[in-house]
PDB file of C-alpha atoms in Angstrom:
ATOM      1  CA  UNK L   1       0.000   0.000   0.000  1.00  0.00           C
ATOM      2  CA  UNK L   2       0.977   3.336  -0.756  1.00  0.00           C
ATOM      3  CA  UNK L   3      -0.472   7.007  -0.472  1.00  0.00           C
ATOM      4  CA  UNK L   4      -0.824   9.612  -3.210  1.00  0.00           C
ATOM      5  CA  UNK L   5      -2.742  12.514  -4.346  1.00  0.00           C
ATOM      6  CA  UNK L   6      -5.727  12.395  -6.325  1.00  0.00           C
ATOM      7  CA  UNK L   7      -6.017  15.271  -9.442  1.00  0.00           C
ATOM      8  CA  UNK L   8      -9.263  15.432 -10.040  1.00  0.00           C
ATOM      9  CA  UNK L   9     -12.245  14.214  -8.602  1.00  0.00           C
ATOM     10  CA  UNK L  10     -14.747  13.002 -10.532  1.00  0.00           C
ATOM     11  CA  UNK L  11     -14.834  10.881 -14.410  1.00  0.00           C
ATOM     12  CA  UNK L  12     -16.958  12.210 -16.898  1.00  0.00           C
ATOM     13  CA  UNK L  13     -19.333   9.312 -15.516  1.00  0.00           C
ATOM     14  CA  UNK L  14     -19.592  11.207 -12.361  1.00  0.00           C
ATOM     15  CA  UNK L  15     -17.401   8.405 -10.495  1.00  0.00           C
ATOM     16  CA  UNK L  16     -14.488   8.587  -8.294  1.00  0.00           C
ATOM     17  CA  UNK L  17     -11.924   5.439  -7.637  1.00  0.00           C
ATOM     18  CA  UNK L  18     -10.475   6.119  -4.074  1.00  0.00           C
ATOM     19  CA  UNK L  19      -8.012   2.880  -4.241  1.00  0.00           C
ATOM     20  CA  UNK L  20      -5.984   1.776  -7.132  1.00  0.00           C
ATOM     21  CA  UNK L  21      -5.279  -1.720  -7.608  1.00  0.00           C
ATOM     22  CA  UNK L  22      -7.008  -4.817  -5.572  1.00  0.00           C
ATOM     23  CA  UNK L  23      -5.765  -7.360  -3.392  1.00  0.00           C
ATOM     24  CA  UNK L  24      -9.030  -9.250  -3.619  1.00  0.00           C
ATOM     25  CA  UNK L  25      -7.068 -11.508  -5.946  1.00  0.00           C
ATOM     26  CA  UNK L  26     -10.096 -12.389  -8.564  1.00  0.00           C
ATOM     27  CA  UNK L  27      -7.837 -14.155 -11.071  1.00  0.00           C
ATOM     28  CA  UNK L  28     -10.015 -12.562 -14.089  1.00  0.00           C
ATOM     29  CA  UNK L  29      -9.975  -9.299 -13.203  1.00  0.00           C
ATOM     30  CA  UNK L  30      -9.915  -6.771 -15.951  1.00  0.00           C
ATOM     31  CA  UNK L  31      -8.645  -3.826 -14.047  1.00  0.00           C
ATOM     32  CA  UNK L  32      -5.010  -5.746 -14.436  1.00  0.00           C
ATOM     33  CA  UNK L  33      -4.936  -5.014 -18.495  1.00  0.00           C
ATOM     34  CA  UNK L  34      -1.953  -3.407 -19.683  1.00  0.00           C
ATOM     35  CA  UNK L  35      -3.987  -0.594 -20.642  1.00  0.00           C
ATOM     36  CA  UNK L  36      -4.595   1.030 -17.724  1.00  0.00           C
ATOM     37  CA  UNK L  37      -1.318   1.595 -17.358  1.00  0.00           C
ATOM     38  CA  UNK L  38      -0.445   0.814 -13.961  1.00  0.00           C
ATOM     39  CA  UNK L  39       2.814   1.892 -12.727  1.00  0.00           C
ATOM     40  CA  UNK L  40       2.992  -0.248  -9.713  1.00  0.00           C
ATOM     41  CA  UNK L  41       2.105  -3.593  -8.514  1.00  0.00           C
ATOM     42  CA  UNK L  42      -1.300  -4.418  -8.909  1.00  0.00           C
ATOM     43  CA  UNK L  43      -2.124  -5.520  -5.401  1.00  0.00           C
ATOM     44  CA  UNK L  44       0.321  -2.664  -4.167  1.00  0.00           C
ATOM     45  CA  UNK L  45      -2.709  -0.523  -3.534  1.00  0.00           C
ATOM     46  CA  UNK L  46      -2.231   3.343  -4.363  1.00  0.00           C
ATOM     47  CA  UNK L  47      -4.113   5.134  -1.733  1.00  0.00           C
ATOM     48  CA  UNK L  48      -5.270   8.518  -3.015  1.00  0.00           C
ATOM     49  CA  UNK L  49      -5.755  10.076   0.409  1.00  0.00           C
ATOM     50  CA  UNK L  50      -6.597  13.467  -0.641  1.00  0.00           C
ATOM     51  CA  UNK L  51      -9.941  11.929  -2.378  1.00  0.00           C
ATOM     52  CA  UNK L  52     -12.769  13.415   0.366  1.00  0.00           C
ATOM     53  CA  UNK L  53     -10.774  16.886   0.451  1.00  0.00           C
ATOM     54  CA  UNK L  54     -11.319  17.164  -3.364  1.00  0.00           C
ATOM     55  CA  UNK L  55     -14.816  15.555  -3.296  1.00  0.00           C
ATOM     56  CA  UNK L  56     -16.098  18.094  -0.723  1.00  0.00           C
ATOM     57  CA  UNK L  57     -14.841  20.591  -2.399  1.00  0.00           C
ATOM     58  CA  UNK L  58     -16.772  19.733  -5.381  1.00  0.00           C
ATOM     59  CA  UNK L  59     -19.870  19.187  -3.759  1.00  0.00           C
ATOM     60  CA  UNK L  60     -19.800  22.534  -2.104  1.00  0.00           C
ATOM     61  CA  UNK L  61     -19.777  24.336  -5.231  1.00  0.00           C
ATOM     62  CA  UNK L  62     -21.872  21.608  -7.451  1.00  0.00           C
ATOM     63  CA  UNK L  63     -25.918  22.890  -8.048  1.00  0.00           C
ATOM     64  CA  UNK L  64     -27.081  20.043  -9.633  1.00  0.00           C
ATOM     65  CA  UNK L  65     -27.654  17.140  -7.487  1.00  0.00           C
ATOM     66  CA  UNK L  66     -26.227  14.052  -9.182  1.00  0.00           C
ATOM     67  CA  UNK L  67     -25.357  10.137  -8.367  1.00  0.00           C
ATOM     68  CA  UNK L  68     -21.775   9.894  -7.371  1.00  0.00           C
ATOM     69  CA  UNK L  69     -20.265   6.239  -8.075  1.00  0.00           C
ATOM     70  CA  UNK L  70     -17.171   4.568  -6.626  1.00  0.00           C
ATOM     71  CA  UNK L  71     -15.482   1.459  -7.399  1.00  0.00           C
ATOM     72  CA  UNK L  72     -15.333   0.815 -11.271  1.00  0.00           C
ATOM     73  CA  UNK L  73     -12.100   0.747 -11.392  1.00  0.00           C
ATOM     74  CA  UNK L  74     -10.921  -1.051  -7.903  1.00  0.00           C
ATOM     75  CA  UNK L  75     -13.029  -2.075  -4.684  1.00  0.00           C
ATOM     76  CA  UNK L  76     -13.517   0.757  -2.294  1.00  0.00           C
ATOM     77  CA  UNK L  77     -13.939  -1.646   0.250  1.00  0.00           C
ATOM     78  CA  UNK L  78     -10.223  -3.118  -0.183  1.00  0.00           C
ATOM     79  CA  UNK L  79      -8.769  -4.686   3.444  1.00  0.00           C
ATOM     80  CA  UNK L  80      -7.087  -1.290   4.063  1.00  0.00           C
ATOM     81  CA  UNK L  81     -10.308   0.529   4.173  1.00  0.00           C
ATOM     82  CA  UNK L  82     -10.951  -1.317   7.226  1.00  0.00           C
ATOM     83  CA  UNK L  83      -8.701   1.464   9.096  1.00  0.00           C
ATOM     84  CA  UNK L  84      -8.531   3.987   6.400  1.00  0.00           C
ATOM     85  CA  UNK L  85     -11.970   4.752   6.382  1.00  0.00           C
ATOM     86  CA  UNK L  86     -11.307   6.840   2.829  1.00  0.00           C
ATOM     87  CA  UNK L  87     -14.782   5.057   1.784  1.00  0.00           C
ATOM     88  CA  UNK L  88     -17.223   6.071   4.667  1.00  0.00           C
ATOM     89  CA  UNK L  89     -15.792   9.504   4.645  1.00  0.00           C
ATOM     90  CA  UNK L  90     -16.972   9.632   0.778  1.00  0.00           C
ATOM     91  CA  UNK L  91     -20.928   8.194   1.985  1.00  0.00           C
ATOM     92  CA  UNK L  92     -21.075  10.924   4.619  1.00  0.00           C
ATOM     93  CA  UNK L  93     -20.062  13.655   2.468  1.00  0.00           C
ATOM     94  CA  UNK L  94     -22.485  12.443  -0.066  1.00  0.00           C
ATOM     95  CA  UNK L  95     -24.693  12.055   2.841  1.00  0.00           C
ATOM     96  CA  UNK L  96     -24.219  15.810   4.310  1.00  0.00           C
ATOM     97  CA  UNK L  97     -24.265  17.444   0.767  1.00  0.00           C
ATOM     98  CA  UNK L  98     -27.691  15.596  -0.116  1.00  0.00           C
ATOM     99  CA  UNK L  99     -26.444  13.926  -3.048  1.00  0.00           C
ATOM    100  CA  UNK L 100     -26.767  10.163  -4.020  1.00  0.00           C
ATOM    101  CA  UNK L 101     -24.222   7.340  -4.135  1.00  0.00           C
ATOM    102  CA  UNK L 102     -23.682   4.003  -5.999  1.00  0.00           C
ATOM    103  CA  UNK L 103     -21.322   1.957  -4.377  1.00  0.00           C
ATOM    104  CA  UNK L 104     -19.849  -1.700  -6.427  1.00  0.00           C
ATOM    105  CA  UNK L 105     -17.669  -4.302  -4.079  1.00  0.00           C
ATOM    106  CA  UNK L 106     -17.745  -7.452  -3.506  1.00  0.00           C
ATOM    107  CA  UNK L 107     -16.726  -7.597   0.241  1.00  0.00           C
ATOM    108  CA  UNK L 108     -18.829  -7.479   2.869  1.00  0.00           C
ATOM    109  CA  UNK L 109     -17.360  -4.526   4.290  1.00  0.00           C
ATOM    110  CA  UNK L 110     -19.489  -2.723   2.521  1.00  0.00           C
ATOM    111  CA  UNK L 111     -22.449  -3.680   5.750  1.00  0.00           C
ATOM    112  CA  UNK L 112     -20.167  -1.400   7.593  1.00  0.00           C
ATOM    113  CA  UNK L 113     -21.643   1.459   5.950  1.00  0.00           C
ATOM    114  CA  UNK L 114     -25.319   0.303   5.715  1.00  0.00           C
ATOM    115  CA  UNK L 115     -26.340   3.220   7.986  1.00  0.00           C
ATOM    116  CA  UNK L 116     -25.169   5.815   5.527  1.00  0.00           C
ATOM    117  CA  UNK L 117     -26.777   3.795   2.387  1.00  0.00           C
ATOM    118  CA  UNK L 118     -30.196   4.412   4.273  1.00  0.00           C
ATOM    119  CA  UNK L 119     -29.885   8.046   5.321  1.00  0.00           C
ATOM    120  CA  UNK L 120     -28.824   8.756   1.293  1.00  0.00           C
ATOM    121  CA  UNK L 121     -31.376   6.670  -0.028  1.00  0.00           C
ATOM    122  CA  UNK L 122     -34.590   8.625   2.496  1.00  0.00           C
ATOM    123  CA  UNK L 123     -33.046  11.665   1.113  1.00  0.00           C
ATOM    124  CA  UNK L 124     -31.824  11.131  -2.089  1.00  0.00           C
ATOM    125  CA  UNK L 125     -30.795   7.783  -3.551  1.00  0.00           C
ATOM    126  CA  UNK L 126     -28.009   4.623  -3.034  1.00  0.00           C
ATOM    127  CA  UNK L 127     -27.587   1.583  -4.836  1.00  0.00           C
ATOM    128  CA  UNK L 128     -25.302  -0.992  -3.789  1.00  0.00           C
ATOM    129  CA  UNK L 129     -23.935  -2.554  -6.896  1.00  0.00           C
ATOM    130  CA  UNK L 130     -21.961  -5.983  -5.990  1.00  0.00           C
ATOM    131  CA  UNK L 131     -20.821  -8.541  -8.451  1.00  0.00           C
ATOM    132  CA  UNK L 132     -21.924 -12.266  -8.033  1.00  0.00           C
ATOM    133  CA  UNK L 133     -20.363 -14.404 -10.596  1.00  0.00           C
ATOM    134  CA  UNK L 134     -19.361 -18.293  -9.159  1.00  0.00           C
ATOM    135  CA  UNK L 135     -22.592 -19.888  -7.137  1.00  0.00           C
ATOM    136  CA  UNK L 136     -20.185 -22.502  -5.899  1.00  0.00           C
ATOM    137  CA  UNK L 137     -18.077 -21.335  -2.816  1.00  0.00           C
ATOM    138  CA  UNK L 138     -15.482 -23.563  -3.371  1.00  0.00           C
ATOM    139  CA  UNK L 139     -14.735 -22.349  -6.818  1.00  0.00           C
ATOM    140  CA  UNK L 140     -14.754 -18.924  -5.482  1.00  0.00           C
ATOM    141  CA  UNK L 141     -12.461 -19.563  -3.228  1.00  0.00           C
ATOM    142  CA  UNK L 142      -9.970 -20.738  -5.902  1.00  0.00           C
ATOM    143  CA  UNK L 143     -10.958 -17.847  -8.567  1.00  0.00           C
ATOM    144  CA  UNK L 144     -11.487 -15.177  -6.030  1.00  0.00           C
ATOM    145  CA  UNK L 145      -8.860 -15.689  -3.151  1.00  0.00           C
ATOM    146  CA  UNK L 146      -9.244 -12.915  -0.838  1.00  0.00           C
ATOM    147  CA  UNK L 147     -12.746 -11.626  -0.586  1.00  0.00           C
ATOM    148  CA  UNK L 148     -15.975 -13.394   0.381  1.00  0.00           C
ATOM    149  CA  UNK L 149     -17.922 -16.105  -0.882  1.00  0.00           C
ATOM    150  CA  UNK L 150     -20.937 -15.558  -3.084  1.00  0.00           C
ATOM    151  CA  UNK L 151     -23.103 -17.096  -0.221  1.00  0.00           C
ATOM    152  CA  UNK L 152     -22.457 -14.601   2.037  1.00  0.00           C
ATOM    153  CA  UNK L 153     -22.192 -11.628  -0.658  1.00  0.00           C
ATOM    154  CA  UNK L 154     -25.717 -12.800  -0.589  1.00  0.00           C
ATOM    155  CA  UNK L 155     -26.606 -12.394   2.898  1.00  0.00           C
ATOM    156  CA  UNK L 156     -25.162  -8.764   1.956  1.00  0.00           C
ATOM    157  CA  UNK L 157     -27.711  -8.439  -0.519  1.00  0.00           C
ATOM    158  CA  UNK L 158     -30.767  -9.704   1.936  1.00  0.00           C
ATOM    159  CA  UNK L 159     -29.388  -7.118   4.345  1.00  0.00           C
ATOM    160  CA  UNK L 160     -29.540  -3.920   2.113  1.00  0.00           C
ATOM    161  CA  UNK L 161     -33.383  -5.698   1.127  1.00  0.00           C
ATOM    162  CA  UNK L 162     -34.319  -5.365   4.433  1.00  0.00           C
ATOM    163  CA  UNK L 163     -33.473  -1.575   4.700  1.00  0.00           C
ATOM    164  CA  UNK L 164     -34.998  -0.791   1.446  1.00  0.00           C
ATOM    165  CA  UNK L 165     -31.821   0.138  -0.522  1.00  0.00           C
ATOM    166  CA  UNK L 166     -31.898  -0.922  -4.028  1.00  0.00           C
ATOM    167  CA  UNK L 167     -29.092  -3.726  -5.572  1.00  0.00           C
ATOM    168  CA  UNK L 168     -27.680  -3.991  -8.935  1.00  0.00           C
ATOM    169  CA  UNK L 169     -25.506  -7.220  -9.538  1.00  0.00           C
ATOM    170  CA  UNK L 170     -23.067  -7.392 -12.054  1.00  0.00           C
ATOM    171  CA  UNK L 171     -23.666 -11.153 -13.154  1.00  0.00           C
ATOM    172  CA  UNK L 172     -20.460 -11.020 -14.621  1.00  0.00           C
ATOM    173  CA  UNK L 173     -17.802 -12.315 -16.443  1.00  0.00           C
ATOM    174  CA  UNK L 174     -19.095 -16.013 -17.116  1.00  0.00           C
ATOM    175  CA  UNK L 175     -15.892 -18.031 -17.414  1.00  0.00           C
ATOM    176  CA  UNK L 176     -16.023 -20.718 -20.399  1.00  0.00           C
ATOM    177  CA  UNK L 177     -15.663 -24.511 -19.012  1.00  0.00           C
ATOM    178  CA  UNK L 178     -15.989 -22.890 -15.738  1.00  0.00           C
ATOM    179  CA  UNK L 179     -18.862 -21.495 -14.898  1.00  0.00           C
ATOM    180  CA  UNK L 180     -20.899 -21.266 -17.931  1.00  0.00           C
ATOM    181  CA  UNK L 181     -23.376 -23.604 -16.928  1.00  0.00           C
ATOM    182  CA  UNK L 182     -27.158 -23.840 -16.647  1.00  0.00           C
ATOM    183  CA  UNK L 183     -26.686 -24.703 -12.590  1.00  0.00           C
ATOM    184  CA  UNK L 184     -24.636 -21.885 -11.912  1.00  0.00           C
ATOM    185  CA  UNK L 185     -26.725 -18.994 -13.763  1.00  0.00           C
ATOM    186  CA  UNK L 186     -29.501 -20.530 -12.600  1.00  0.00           C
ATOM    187  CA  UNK L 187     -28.240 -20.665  -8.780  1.00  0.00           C
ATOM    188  CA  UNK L 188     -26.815 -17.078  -9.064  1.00  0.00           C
ATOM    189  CA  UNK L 189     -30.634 -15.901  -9.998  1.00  0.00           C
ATOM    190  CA  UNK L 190     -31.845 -17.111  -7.488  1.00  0.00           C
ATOM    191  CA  UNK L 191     -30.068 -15.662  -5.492  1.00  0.00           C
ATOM    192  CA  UNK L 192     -30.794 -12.084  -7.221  1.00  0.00           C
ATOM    193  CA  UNK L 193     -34.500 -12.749  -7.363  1.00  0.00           C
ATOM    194  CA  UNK L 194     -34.788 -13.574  -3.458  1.00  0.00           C
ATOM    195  CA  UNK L 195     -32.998 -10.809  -2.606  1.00  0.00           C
ATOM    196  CA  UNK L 196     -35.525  -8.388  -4.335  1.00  0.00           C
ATOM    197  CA  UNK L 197     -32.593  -6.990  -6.677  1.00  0.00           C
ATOM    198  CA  UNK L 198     -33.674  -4.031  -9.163  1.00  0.00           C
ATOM    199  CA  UNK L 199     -31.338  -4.982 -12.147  1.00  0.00           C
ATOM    200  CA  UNK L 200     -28.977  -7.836 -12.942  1.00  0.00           C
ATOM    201  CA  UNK L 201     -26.161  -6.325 -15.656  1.00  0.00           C
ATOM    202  CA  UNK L 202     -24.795  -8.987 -18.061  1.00  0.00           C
ATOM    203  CA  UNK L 203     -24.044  -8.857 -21.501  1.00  0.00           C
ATOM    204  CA  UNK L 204     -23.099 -12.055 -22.360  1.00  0.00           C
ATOM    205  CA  UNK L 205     -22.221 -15.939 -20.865  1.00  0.00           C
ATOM    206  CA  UNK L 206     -18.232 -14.745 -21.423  1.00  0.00           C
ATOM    207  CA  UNK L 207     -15.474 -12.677 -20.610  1.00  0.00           C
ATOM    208  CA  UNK L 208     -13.342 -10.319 -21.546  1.00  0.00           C
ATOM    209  CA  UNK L 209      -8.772 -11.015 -22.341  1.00  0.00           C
ATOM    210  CA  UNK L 210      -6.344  -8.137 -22.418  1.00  0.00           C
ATOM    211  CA  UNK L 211      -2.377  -7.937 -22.306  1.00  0.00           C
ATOM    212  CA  UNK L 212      -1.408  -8.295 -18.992  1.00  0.00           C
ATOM    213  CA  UNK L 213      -5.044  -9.782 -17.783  1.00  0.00           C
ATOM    214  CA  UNK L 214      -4.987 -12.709 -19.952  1.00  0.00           C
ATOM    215  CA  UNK L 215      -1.225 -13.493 -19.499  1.00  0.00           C
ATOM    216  CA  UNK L 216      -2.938 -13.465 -15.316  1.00  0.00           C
ATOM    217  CA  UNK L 217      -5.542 -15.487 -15.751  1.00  0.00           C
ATOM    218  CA  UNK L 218      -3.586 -18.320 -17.650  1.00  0.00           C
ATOM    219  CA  UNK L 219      -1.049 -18.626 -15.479  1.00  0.00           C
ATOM    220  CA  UNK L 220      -4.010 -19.369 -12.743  1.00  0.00           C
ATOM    221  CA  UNK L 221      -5.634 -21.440 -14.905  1.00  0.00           C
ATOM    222  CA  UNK L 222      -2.187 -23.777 -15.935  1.00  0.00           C
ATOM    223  CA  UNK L 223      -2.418 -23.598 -11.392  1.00  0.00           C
ATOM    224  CA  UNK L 224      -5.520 -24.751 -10.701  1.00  0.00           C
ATOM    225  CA  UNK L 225      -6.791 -26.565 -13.639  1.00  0.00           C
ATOM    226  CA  UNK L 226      -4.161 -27.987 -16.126  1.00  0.00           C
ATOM    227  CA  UNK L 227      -4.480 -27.923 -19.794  1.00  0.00           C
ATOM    228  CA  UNK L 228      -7.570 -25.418 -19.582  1.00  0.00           C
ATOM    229  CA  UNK L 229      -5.421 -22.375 -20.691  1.00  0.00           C
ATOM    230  CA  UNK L 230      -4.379 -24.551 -23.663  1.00  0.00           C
ATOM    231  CA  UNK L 231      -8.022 -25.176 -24.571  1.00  0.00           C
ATOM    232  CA  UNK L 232      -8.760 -21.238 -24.024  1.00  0.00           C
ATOM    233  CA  UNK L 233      -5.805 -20.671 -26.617  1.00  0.00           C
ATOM    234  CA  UNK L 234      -7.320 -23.236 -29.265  1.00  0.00           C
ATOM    235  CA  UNK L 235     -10.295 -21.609 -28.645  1.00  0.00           C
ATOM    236  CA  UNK L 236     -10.161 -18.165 -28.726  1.00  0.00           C
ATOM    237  CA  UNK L 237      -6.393 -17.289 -29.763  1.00  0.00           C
ATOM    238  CA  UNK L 238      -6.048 -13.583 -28.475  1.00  0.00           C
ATOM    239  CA  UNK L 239      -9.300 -12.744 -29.199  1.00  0.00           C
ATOM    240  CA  UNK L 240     -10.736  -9.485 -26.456  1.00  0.00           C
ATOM    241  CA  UNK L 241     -14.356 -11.407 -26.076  1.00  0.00           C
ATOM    242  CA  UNK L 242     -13.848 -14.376 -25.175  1.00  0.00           C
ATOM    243  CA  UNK L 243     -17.805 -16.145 -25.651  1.00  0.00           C
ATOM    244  CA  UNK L 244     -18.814 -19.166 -24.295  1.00  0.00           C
ATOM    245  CA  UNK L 245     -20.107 -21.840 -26.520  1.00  0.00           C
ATOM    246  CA  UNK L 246     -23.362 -22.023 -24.785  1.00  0.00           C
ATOM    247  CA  UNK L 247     -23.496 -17.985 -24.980  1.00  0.00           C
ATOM    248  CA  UNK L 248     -27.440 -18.729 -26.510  1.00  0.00           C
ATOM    249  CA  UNK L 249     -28.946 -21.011 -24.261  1.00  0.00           C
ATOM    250  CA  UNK L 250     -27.546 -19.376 -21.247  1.00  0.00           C
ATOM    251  CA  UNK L 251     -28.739 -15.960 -22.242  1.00  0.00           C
ATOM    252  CA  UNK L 252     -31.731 -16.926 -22.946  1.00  0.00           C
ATOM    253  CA  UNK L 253     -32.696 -18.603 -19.684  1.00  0.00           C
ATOM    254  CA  UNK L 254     -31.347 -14.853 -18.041  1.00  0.00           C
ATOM    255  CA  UNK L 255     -33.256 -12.647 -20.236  1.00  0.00           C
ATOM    256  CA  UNK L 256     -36.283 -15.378 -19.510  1.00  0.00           C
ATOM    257  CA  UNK L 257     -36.290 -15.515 -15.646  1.00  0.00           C
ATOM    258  CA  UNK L 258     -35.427 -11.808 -15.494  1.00  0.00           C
ATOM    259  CA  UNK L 259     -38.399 -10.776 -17.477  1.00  0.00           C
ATOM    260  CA  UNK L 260     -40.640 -13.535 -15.521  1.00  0.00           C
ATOM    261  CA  UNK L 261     -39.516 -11.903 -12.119  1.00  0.00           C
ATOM    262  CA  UNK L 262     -40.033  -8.590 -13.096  1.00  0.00           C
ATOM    263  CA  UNK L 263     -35.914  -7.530 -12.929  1.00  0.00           C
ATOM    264  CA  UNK L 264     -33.872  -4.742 -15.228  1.00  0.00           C
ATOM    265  CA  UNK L 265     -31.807  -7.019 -17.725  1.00  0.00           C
ATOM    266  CA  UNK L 266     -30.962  -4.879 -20.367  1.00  0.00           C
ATOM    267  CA  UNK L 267     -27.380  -3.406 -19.488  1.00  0.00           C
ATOM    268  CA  UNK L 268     -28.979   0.190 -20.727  1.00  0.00           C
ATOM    269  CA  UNK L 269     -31.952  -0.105 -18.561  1.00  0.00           C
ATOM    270  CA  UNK L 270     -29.659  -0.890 -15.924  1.00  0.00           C
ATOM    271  CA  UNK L 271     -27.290   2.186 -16.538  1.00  0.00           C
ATOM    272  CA  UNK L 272     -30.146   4.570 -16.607  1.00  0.00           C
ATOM    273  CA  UNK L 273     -31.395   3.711 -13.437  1.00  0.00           C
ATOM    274  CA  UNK L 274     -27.940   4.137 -11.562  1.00  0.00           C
ATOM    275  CA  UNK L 275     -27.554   7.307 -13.376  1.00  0.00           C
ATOM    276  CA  UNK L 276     -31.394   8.899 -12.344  1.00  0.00           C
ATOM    277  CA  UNK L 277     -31.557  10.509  -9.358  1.00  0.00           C
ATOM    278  CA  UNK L 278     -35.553  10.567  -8.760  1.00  0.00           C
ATOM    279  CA  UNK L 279     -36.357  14.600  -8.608  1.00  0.00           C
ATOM    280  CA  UNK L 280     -39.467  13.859  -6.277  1.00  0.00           C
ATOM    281  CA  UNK L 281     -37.026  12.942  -3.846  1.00  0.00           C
ATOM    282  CA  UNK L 282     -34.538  15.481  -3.998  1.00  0.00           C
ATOM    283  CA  UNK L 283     -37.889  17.821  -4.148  1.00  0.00           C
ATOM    284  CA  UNK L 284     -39.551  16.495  -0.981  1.00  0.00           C
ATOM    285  CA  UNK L 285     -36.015  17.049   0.531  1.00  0.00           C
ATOM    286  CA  UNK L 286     -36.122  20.419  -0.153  1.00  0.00           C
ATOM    287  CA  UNK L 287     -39.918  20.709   1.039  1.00  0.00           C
ATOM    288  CA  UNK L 288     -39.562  19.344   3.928  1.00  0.00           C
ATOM    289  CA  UNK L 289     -36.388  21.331   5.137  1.00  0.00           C
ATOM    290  CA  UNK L 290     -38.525  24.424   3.998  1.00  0.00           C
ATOM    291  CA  UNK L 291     -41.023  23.241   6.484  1.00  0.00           C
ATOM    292  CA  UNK L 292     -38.379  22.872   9.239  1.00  0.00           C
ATOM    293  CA  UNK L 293     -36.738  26.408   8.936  1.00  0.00           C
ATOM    294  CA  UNK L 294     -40.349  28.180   9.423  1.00  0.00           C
TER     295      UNK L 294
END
């Protein structure tokens, strides 16, 4: 771990990535392409501890009220956020300066915070976005080292149901000869549908292979299950999308169950809802803080 400045605050998306790099250890992750240029070690976590300074700064001058995201680049909720506290300092500006947040993790750390996800979403809006990928805990264990298990990412997502703050899941990537299988979309659903989850983002039963992340996820693969990387290779050469051969069947029992359970599936749909922050809302704030100053 190491400590730096941030520039700028927020991406033309409105986000803000308070960590840089992961030591979650998810042998697919994207985030370790070559094209992101990291100058460091990727679990050597860059700390960019001026991040609230600059976000409150923002804020203070900002008039339109707007989501604020963290996390599509690296987990806010990394181990080190356990003392840093760099993440709940970003809810309880949001929180002060009455604008809404969208949080994506996949640690439970994240119940930590729960208390400032339900003051933003009575005033404004959160959405806890949180990816759930392998239904079977011992394969996420293997392909996702360091954080939790689906099962209990789940129990995270039954906690925020309980307190009324919306989920988005990012059922995604879908590793071929892995877990692109009927049982484990069809597990991971369930899941999402018990937990009363708004939308469900995935675009396909695959994944995505860079320089540097595909070089990464071999290497595990040659690990943990020999000869599979040489299959991927055959496969798929160097190809960036990298589809599994049951791509159709599997996306059609998603799009199916989705639309049976009443659940945002379409990856746009999706977006627009974590982008909308609901003017009634943000009005009745307003209204009712009127009401208080007279």
């Amino acid at each position: 771990m190491h400590f730096t400045d941030a520039k700028a605050a927020l991406t033309r998306w409105n986000g803000l990535n308070i960590y840089r790099g992961c030591a979650h250890g998810c042998v697919y992750c994207d985030s370790r392409s070559d094209c992101y240029r990291f100058t460091h070690p990727f679990e050597d976590i860059e700390v960019k501890q001026n991040a609230p300074d600059i976000l409150e700064a923002l804020l203070q001058t900002k008039r339109k009220k707007i989501i604020i995201s963290t996390g599509s680049m690296s987990d806010p909720y990394q181990p080190c956020e356990k003392e840093l506290l760099l993440t709940r300092r970003f809810l309880e500006l949001i929180d002060r300066y009455g604008f809404g947040a969208s949080v994506i993790t996949k640690s439970d750390l994240v119940l930590r915070d729960i208390d400032l996800f339900e003051r933003i979403q009575k005033k404004a809006k959160s959405v806890l976005q949180m990816t759930l990928t392998i239904a079977d805990d011992s394969l996420s264990h293997i392909l996702e080292p360091n954080v939790c298990t689906t099962s209990r990412r789940y129990e995270v997502l039954k906690a925020f149901q309980e307190r009324g703050i919306p989920v988005v899941v990012w059922m995604t990537p879908i590793l071929p000869f892995l877990t692109d299988t009927e049982e484990n979309v069809r597990t991971l659903l369930a899941y999402c549908f018990d937990a009363g989850v708004k939308g469900i983002i995935c675009w396909n039963a695959g994944m995505t292979l860079r320089s540097g992340d595909r070089e990464y996820y071999y290497r595990a693969l040659d690990r943990y299950f020999p000869g599979l990387s040489e299959r991927y290779r055959r496969q798929y050469g160097n190809a960036y999308e990298v589809i599994s051969p049951d791509n159709a069947k599997l996306m059609r029992i998603f799009h199916m169950e989705c639309e049976k359970h009443g659940v945002l599936h379409d990856p746009d749909d999706c977006f627009r809802y974590l982008a909308e922050l609901p003017q009634r809302q943000t009005q009745l704030s307003l209204f009712e803080d009127g009401c208080n100053s007279i």
